[in-house]
CSV table of C-alpha atoms and ligand atoms in Angstrom, one decimal:
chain,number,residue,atom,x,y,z
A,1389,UNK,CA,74.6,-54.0,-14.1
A,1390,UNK,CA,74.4,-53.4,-18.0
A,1391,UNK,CA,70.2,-54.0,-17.5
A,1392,UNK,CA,69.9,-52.2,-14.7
A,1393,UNK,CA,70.8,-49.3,-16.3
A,1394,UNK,CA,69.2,-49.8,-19.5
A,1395,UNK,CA,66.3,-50.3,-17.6
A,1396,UNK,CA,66.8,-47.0,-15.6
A,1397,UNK,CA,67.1,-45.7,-18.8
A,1398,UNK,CA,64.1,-46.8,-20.6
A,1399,UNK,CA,61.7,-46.0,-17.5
A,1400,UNK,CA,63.3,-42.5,-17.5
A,1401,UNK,CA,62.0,-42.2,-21.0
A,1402,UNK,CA,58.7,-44.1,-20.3
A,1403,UNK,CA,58.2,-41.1,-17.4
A,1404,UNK,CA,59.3,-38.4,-19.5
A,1405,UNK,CA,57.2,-39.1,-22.7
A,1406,UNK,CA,54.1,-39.8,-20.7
A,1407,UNK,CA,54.7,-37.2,-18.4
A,1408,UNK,CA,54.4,-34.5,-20.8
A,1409,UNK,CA,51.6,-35.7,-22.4
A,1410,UNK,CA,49.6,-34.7,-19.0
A,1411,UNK,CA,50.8,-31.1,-19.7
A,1412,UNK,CA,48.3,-28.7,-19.2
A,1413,UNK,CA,46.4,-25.9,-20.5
A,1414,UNK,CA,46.8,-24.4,-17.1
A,1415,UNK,CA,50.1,-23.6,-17.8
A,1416,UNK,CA,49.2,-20.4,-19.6
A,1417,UNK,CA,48.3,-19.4,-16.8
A,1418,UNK,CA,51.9,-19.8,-15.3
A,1419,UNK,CA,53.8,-17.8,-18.0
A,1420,UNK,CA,54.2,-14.5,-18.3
A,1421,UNK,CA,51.0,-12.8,-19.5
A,1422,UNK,CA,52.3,-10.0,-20.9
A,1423,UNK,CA,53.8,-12.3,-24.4
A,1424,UNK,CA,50.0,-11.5,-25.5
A,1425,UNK,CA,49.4,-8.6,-25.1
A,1426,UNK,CA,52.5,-7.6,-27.9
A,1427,UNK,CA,52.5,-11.2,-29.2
A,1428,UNK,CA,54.9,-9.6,-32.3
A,1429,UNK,CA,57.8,-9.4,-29.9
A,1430,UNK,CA,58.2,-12.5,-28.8
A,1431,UNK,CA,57.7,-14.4,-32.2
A,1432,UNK,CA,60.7,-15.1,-33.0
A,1433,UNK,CA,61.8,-16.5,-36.8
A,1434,UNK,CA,59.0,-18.3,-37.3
A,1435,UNK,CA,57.8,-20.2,-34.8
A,1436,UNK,CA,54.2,-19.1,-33.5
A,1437,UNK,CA,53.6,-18.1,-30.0
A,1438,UNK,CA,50.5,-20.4,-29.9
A,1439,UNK,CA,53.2,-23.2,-30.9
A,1440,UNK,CA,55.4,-22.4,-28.2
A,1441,UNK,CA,53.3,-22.8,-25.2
A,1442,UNK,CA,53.5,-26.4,-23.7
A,1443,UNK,CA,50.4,-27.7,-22.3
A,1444,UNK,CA,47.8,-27.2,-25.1
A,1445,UNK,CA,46.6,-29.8,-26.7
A,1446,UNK,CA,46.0,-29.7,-30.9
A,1447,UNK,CA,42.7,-28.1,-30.9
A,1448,UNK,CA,43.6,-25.9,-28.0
A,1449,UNK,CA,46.5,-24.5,-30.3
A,1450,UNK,CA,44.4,-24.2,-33.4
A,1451,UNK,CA,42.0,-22.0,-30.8
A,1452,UNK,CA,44.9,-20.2,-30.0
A,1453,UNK,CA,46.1,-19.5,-33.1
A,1454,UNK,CA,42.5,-18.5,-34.1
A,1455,UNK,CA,41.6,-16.5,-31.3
A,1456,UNK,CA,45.5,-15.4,-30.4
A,1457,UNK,CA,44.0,-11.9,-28.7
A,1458,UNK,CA,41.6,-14.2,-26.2
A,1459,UNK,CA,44.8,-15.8,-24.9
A,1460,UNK,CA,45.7,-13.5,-22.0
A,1461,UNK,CA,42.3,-13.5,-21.1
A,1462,UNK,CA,42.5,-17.6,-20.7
A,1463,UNK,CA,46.1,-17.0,-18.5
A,1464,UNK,CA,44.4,-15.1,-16.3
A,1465,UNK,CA,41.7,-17.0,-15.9
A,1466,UNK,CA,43.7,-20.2,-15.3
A,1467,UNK,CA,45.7,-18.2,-12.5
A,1468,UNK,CA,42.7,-16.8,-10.6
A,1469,UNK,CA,41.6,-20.6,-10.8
A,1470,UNK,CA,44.9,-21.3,-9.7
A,1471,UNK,CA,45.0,-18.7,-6.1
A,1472,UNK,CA,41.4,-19.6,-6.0
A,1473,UNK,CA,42.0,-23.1,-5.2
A,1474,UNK,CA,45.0,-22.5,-3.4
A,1475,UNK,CA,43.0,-20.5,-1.1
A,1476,UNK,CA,40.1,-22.5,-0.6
A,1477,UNK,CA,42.9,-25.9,0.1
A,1478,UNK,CA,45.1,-23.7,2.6
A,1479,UNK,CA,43.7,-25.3,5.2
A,1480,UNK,CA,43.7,-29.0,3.6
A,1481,UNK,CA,46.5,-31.7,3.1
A,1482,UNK,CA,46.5,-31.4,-0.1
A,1483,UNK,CA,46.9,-27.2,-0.6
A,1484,UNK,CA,46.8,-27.0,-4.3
A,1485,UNK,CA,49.9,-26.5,-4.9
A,1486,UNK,CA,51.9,-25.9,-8.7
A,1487,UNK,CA,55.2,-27.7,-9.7
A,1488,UNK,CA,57.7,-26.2,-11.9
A,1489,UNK,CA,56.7,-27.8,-15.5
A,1490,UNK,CA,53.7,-27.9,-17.7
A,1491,UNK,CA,51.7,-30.3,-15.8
A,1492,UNK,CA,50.9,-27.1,-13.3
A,1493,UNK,CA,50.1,-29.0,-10.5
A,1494,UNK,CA,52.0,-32.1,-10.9
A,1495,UNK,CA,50.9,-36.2,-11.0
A,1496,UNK,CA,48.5,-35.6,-8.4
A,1497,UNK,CA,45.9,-34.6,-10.5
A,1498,UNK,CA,46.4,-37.5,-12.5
A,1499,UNK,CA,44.3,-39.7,-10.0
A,1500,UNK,CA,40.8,-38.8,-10.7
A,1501,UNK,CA,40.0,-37.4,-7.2
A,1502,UNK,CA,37.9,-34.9,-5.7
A,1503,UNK,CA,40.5,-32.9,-5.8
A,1504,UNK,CA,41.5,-32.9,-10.0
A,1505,UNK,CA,37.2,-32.5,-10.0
A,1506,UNK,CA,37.6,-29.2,-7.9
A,1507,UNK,CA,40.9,-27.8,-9.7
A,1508,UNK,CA,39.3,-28.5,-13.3
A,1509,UNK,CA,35.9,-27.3,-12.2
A,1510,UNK,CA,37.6,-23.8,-11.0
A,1511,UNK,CA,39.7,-23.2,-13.8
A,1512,UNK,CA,37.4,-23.7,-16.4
A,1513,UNK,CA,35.0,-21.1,-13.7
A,1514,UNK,CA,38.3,-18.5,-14.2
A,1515,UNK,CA,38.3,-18.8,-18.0
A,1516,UNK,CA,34.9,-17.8,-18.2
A,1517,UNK,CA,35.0,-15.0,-15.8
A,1518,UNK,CA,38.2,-13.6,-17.3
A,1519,UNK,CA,36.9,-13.9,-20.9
A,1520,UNK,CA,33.4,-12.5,-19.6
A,1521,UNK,CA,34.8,-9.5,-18.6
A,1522,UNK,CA,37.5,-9.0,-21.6
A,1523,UNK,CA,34.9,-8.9,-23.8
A,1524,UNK,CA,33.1,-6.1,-21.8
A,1525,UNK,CA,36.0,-4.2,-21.5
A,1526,UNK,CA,36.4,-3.8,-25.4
A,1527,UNK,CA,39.3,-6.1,-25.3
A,1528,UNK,CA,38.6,-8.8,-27.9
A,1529,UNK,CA,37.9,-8.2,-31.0
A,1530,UNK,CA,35.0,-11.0,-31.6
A,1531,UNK,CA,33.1,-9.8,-28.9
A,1532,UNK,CA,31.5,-6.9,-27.1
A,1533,UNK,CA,29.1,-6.0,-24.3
A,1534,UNK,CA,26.7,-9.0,-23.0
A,1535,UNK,CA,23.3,-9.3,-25.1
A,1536,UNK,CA,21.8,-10.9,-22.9
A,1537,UNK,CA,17.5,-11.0,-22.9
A,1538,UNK,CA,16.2,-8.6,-19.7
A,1539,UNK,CA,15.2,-10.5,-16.6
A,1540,UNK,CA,11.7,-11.1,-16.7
A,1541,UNK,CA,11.4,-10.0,-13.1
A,1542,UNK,CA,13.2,-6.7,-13.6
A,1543,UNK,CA,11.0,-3.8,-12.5
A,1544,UNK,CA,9.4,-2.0,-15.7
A,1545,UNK,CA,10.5,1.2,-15.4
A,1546,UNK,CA,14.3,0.5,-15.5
A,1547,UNK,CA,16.3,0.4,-18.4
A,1548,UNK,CA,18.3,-2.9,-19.3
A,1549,UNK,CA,21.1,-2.0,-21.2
A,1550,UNK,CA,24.5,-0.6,-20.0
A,1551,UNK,CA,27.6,-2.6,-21.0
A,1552,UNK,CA,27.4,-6.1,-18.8
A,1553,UNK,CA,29.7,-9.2,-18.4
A,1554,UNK,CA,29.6,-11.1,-21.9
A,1555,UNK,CA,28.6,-14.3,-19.7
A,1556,UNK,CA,27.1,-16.2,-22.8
A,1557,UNK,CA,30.3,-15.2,-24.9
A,1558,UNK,CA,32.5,-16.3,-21.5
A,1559,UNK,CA,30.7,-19.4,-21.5
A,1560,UNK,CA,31.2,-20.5,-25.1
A,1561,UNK,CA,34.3,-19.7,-25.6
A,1562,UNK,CA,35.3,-21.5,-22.0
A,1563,UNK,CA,33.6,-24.6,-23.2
A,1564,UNK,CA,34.8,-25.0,-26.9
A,1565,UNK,CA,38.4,-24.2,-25.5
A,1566,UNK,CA,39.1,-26.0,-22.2
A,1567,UNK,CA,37.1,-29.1,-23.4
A,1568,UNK,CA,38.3,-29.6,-26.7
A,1569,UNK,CA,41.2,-31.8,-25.3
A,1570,UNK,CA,38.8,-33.8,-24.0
A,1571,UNK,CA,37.4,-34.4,-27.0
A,1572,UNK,CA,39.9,-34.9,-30.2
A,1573,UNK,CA,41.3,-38.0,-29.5
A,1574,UNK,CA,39.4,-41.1,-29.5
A,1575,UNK,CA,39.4,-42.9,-26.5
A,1576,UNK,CA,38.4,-46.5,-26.5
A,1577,UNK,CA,34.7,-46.3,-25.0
A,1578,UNK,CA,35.0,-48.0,-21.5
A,1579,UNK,CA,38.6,-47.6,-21.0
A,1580,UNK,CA,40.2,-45.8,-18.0
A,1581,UNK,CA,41.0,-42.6,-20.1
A,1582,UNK,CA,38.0,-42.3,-21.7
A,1583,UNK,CA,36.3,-42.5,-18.1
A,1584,UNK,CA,38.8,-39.6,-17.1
A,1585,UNK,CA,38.0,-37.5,-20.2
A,1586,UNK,CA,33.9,-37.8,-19.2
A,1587,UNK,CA,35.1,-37.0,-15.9
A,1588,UNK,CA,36.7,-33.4,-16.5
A,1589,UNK,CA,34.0,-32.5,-19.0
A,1590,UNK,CA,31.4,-33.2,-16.5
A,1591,UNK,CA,33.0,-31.1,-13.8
A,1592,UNK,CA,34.2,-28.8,-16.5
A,1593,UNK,CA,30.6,-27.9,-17.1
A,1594,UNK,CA,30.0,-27.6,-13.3
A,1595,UNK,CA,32.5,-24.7,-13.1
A,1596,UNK,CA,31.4,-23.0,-16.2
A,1597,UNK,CA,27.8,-23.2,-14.7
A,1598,UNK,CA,28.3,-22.4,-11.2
A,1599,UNK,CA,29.3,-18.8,-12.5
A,1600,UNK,CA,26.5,-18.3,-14.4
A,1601,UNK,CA,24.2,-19.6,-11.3
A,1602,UNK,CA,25.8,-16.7,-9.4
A,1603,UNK,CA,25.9,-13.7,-12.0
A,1604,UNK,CA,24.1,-10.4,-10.9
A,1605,UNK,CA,22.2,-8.3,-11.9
A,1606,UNK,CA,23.7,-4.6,-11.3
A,1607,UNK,CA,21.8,-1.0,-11.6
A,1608,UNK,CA,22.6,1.8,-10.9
A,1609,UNK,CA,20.8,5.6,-11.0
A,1610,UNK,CA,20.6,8.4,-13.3
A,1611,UNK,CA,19.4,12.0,-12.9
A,1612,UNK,CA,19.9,15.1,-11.5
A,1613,UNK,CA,21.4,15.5,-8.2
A,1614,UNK,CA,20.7,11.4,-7.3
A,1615,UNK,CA,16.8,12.1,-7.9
A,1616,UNK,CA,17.1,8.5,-9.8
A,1617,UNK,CA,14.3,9.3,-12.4
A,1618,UNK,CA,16.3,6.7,-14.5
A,1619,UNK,CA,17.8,3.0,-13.6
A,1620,UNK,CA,20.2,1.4,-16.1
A,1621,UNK,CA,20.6,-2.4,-15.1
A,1622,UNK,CA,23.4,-4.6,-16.7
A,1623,UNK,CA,24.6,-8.1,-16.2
A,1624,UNK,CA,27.7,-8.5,-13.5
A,1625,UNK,CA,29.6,-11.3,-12.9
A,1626,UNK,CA,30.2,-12.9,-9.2
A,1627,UNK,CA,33.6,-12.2,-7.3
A,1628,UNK,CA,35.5,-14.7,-7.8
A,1629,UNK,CA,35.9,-15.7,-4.1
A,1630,UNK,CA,31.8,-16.4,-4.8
A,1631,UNK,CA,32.2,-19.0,-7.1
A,1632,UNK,CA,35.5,-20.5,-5.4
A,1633,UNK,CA,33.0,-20.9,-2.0
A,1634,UNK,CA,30.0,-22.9,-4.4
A,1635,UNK,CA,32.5,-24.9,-6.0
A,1636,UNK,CA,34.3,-26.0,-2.8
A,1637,UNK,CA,30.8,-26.6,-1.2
A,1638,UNK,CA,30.2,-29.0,-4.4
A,1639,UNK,CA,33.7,-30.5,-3.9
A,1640,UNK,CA,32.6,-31.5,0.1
A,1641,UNK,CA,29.7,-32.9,-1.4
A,1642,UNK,CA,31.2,-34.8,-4.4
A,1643,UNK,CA,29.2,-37.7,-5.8
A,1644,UNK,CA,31.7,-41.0,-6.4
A,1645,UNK,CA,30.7,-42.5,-9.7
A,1646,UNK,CA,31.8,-45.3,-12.7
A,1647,UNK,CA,31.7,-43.7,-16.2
A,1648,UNK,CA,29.4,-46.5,-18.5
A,1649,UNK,CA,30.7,-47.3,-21.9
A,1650,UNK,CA,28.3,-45.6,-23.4
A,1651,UNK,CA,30.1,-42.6,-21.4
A,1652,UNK,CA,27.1,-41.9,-18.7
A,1653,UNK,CA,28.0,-41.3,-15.4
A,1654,UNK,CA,26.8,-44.0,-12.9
A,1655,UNK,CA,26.6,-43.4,-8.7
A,1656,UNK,CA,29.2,-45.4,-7.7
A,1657,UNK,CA,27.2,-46.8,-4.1
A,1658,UNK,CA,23.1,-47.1,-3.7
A,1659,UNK,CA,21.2,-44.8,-2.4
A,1660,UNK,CA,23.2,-41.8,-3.2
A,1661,UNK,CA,21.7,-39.0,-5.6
A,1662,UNK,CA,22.5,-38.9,-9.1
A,1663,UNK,CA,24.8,-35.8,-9.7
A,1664,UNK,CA,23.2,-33.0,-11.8
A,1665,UNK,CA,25.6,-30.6,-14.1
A,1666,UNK,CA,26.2,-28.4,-11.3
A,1667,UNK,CA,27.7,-31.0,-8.7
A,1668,UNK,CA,31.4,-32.5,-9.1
A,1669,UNK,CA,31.9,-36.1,-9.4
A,1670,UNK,CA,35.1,-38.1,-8.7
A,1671,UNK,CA,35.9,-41.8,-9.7
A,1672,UNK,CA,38.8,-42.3,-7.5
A,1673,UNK,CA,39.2,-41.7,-3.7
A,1674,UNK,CA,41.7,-39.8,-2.9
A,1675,UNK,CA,45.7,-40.8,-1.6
A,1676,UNK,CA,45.7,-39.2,2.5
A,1677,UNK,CA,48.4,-37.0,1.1
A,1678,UNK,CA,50.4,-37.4,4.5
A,1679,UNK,CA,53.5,-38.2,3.4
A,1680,UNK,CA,55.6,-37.3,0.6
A,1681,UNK,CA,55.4,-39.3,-2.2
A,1682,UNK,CA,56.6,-38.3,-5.6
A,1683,UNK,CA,55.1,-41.3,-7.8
A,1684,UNK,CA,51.7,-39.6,-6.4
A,1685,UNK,CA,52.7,-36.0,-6.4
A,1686,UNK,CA,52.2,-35.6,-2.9
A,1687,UNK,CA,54.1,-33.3,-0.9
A,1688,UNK,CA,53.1,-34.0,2.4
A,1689,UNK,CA,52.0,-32.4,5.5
A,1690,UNK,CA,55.1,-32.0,7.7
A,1691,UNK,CA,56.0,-29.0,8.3
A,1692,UNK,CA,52.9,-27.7,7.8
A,1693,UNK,CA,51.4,-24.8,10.2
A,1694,UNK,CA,48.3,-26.2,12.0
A,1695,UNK,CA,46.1,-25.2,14.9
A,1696,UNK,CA,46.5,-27.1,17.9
A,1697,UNK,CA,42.8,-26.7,18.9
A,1698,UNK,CA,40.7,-26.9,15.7
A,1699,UNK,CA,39.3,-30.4,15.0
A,1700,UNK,CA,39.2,-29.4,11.4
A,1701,UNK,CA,41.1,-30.1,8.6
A,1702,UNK,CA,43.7,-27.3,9.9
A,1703,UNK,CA,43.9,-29.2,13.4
A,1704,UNK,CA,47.4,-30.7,13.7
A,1705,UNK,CA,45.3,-33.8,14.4
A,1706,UNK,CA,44.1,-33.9,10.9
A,1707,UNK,CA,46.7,-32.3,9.0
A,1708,UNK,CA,49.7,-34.1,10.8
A,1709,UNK,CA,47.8,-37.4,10.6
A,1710,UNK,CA,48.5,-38.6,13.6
A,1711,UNK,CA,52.8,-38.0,13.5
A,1712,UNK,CA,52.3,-34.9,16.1
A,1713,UNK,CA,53.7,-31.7,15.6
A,1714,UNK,CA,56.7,-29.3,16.4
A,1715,UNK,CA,55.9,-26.4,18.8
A,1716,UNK,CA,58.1,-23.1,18.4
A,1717,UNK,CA,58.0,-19.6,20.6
A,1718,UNK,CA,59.1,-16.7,19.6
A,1719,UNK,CA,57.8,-13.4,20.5
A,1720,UNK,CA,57.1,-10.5,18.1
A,1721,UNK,CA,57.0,-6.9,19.5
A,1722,UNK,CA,54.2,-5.2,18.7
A,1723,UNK,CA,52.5,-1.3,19.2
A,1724,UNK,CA,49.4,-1.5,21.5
A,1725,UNK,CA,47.5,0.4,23.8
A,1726,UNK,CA,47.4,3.1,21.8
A,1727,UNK,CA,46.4,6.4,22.7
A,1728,UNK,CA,45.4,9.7,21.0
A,1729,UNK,CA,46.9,12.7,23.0
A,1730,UNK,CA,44.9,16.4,21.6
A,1731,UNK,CA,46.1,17.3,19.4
A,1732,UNK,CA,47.5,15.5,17.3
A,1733,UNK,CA,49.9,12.8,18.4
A,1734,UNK,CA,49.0,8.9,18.7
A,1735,UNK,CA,51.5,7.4,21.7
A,1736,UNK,CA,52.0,3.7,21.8
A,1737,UNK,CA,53.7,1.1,24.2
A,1738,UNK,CA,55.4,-1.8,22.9
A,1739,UNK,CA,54.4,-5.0,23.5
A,1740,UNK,CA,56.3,-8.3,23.5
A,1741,UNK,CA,53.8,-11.0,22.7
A,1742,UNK,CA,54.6,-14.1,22.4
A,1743,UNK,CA,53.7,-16.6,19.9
A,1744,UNK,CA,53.7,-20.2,19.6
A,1745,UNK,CA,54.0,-21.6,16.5
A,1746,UNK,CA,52.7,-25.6,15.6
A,1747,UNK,CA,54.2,-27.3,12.9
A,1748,UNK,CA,53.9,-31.3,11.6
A,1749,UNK,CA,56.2,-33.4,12.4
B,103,NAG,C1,51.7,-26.3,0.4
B,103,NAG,O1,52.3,-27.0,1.4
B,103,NAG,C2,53.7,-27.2,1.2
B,103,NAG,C3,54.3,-28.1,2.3
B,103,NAG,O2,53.7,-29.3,2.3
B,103,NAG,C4,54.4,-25.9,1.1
B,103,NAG,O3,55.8,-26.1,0.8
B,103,NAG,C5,53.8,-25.0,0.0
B,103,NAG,O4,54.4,-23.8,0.0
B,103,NAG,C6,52.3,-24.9,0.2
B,103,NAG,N1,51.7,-24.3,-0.9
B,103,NAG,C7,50.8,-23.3,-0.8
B,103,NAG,C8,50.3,-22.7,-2.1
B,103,NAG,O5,50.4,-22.9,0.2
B,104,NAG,C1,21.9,-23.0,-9.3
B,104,NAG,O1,22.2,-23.9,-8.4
B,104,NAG,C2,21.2,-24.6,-7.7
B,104,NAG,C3,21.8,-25.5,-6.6
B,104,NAG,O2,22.9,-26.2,-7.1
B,104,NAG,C4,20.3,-25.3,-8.7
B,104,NAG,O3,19.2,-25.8,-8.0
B,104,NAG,C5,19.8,-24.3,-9.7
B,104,NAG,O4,19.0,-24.9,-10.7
B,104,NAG,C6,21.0,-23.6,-10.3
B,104,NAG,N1,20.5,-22.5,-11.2
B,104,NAG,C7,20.9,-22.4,-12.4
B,104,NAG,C8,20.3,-21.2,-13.2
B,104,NAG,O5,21.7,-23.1,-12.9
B,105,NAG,C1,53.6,-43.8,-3.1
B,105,NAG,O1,52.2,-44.1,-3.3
B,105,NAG,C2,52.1,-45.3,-4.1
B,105,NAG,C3,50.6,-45.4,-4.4
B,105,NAG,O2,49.8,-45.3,-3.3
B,105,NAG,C4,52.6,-46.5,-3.3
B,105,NAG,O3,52.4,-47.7,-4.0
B,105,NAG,C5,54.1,-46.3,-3.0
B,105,NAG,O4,54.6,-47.3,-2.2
B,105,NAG,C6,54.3,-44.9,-2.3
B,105,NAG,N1,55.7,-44.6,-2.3
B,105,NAG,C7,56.3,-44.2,-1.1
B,105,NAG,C8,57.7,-43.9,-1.2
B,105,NAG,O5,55.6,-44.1,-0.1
């Protein structure tokens, strides 16, 4: 009885001391943004906000500490990251959910799946968009407007200027920050981790780039009364919803691969294609996520909403895997057939329409 408990005890420890150590940077993006914007508030006695924050790693807090005004900027580029990939997954088992703790999105992401190659891939896309346009918007103080060189291909007569998207500034900051982790602690060459830590900086690099493979080019005209005798043309990023579309194509067409010990990345079956920078790459197939299953982090899929005629990933075949699914009606009363009576009135019936509602079992 005595060891049973010890032992409860110890792997209660075990869990909790390794758990932590997959905290996040991520999480910045869950706190409250606005500690950065008036960082002197918050400081309280001496601890430093950048020493506060679980989830960064060492060099991630000396970053922070360095570049304490860029924070907010990386926050919010972790939680459009965040609703980006939530948005792209509503429809899939696994919907990108977040936990309540530093990890952000729990043990899942701890298997080296498709899905912790999308999730690393967007964020790191987020930071560089949010830091991008910070640094346009006057909002940092080592950066400005983008530099950028004019597009070869950009008509003569138009003027390249105007204050664009520091995309190159976005970029480097993005990769010296979300990478670092990756990098300060020596992983034995060959081992699982350091196969895990080649991983995220390969598909870290995919997400930086995919938003540089979308940026714009914007112009817009000058003169009197729109006769356009000038055209000032600036550098724009993407939307968002852009890059999250790319990066979930690259996620459906993931390449499986071993990481060497000399850390190159090797196709895991013949005859596929090697992966360039821009594609993901996973080393693990992923758990069905059907059922709940805490060691994994899986939630499950019952009680999920799912479409009773789709064969895709939304279908209740897929989504319930096979257990079947709940059917509900209710009715919702709506206005319709609306009419416009001159002048000015807008009648309406009500409806009662009735809905049916599928959920997994
Ligand atoms: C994901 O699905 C779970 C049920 O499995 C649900 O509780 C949760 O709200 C969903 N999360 C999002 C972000 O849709
Ligand atoms: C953009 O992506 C396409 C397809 O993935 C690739 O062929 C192309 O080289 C990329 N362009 C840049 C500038 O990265
Ligand atoms: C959770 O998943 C792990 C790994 O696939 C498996 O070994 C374990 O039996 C599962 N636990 C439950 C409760 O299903």
């Amino acid at each position: 009885m005595e060891r049973v408990r010890l032992f409860a005890a110890c792997a209660g420890l075990l869990f909790s001391c390794c758990y932590a150590n997959y905290g996040s940077w991520m999480n910045l993006g869950m706190q409250g943004l606005d500690v950065w914007r008036n960082p002197q508030i918050y400081v309280v006695g001496t601890s430093p906000l950048c020493g506060r924050i679980s989830g960064l790693s060492p060099g991630q807090r000396k970053l922070c500490q360095l570049r304490q005004d860029h924070m907010g900027s990386v926050g919010r580029g972790a939680r459009a990251g965040i609703a980006e990939c939530q948005h792209q997954f509503r429809n899939s088992r696994w919907n990108c959910s977040t936990v309540d703790d530093s990890s952000v999105f729990g043990p899942v992401l701890q298997i080296p799946s498709r899905e912790a190659a999308f999730a690393h891939s967007i964020a790191a896309a987020g930071v560089v968009m949010s830091v991008s346009r910070a640094c346009r918007d006057g909002q940092l103080a080592s950066c400005g407007c983008s530099r950028s060189a004019r597009p070869a291909d950009l008509d003569p007569e138009w003027t390249w200027g105007g204050c664009g998207d520091n995309i190159q500034y976005g970029y480097r900051f993005a990769k010296a920050f979300v990478d670092v982790r990756e990098k300060e602690r020596k992983r034995k060459k060959g081992s699982v981790k350091h196969g895990r830590s080649v991983m995220n900086l390969h598909n870290n690099e995919a997400g930086r780039r995919s938003v540089i493979n979308l940026t714009k080019v914007n112009c817009k005209c000058h003169g009197v009364s729109g006769s356009c005798s000038t055209v000032t043309c600036w550098q724009r990023l993407p939307a968002f919803r852009e890059v999250g579309d790319l990066l979930k194509d690259k996620y459906d067409g993931a390449t499986e691969v071993q990481v060497t010990r000399r850390g190159r990345l090797r196709v895991r079956y013949r005859g596929y294609k090697r992966p360039t920078a821009n594609d993901l790459v996973y080393i693990q197939e992923s758990p069905d996520y059907c059922r709940k299953n805490t060691t994994v982090g899986s939630s499950g899929t019952t009680g999920r909403a799912c479409d009773r005629t789709s064969p895709g990933t939304d279908g209740c075949g897929l989504l319930c895997c096979g257990r079947g699914y709940n059917t509900q009606h209710t009715t919702v009363s709506e206005r319709c057939s609306c009419k416009f009576i001159w002048c000015c009135k807008v009648q309406c019936k009500t409806c009662v329409r009735r809905r049916v509602l599928h959920t997994c079992k």
